[in-house]
Coordinates of C-alpha atoms and ligand atoms in Angstrom, one line a residue:
X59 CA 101.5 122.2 89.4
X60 CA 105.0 121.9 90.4
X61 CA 105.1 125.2 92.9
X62 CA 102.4 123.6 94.8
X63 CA 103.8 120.7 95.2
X64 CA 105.7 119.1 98.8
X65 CA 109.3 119.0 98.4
X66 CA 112.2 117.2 100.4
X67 CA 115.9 117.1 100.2
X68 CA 117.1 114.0 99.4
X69 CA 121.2 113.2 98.9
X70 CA 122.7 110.5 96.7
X71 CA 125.3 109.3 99.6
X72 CA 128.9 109.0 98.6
X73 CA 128.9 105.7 98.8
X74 CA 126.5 105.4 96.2
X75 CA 128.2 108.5 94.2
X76 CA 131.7 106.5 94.6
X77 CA 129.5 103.4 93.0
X78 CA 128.7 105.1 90.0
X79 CA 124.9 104.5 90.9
X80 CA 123.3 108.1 90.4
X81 CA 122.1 107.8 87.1
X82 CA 119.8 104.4 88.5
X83 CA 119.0 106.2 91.8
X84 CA 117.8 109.0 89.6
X85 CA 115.7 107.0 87.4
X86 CA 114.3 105.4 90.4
X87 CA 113.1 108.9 91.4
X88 CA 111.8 110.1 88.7
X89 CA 110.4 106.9 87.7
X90 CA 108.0 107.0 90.9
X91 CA 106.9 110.6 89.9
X92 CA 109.4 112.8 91.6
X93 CA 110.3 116.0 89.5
X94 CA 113.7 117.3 89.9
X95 CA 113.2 120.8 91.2
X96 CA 116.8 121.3 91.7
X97 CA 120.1 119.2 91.7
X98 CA 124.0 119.6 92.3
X99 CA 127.5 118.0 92.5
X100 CA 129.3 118.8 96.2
X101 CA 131.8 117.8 98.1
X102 CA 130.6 118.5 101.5
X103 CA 133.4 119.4 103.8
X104 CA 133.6 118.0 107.9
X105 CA 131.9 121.5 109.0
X106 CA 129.1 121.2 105.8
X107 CA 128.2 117.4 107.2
X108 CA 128.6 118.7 110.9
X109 CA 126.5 121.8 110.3
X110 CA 123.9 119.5 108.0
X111 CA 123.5 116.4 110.3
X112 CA 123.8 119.2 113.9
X113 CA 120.4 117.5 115.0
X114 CA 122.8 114.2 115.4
X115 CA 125.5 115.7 117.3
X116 CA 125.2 114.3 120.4
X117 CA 124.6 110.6 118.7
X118 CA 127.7 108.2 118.7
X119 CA 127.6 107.5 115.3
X120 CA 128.2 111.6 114.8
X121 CA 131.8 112.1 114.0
X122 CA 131.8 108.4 111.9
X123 CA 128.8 109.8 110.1
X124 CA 129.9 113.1 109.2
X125 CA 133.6 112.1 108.1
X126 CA 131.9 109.5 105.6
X127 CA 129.7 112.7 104.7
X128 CA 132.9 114.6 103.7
X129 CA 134.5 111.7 102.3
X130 CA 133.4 112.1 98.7
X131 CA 131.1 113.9 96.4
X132 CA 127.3 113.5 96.9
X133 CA 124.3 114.5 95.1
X134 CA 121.8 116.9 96.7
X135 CA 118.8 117.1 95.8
X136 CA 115.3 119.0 95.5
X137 CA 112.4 116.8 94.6
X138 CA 109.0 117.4 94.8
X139 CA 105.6 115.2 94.6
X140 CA 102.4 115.2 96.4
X141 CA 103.6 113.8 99.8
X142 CA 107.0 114.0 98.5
X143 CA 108.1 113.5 102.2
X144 CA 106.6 110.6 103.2
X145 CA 106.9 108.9 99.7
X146 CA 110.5 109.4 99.2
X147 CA 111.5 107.7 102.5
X148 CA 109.3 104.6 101.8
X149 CA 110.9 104.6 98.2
X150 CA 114.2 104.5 100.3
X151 CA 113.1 102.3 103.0
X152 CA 114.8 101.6 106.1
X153 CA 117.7 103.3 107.0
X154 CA 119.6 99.8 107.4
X155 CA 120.0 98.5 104.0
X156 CA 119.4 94.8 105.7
X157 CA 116.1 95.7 107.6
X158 CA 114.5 97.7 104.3
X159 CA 112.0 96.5 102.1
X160 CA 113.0 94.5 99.3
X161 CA 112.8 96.9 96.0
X162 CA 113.9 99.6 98.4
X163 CA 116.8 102.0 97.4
X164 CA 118.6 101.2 100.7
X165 CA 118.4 97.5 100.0
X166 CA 119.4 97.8 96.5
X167 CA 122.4 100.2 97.1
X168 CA 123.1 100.6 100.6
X169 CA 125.6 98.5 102.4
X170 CA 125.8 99.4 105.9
X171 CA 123.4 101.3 108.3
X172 CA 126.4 104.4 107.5
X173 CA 126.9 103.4 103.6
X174 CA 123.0 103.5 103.3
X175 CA 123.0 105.3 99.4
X176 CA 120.5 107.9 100.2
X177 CA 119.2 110.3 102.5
X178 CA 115.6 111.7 102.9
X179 CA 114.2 114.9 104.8
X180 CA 112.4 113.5 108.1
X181 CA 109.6 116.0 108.1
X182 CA 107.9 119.0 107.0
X183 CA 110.7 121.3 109.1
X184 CA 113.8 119.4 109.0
X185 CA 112.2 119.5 105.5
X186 CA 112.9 123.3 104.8
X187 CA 116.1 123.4 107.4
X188 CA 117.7 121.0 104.9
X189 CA 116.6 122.3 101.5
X190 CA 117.8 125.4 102.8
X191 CA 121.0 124.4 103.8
X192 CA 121.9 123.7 100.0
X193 CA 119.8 125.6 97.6
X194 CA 119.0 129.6 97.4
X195 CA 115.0 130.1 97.0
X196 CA 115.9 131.5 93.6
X197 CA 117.0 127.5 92.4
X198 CA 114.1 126.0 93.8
X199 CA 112.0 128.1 91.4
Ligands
CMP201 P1 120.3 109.4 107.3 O1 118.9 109.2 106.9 O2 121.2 110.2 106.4 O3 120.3 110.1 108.7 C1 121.4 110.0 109.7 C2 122.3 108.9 109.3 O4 123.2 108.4 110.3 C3 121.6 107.7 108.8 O5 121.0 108.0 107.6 C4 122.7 106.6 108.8 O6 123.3 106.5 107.6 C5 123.7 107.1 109.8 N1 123.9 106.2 110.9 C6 125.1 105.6 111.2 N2 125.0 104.8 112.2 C7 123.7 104.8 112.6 C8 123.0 104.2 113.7 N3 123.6 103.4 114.5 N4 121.7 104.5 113.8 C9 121.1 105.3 112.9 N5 121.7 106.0 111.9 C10 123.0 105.7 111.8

């Protein structure tokens, strides 16, 4: 049953947005047996990508990071699957599109280690930080 199921927060990147390659990212997903529990169109402002990616502040990549962030519309996401964690960041692979996995989402429609496609939740609590951070309980059904 869906309700039971783990669920992550995963974001179709702007690059990938920009790329017009949502509808195949999304097929991908659901195609390895994520459900969509919830899904929307934003435009994430400096402050949205600052306050989203805070666990990266002090990182050097930080303020190149979050201005690609807020640089165009993303995709956020809700998906849930047994292991949903776990399995959506091998389905992604690694975070540099040149080191991931060939087959991987990364490697198919990244670019850069910064114009990577996709993002996935890290764990079970960065996990609910970040679903939070974009969807009322209420959405998330
Ligand atoms: P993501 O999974 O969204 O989490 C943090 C992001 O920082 C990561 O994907 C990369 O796109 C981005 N990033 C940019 N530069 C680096 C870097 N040198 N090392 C790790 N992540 C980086």
């Amino acid at each position: 049953k869906l309700e039971f199921m783990e669920r992550t927060l995963a974001i179709i990147k702007p690059d990938a947005v920009a790329a017009r390659s949502t509808g195949a990212i999304l097929q991908r997903a659901e195609g390895a047996g994520f459900s969509i529990v919830a899904m929307r169109l934003v435009r994430l402002s400096k402050r949205d990508a600052e306050g989203f990616y805070a666990v990266h502040r002090e990182r050097p990549f930080f303020s190149e990071l979050t201005a690609f962030m807020s640089s165009g519309p993303s995709v956020v996401l809700a998906l849930a699957a047994p292991d949903a964690i776990k399995r959506w960041r091998a389905l992604m692979g690694a975070t540099d599109p040149a080191q991931a996995e060939e087959g991987s989402l990364r490697r198919e429609f990244g670019r850069s280690i910064e114009n990577n496609a996709t993002h996935g939740s890290d764990g079970l609590e960065t996990a609910a930080f970040e679903l939070n951070y974009f969807f009322r309980g209420l959405e998330l059904g």
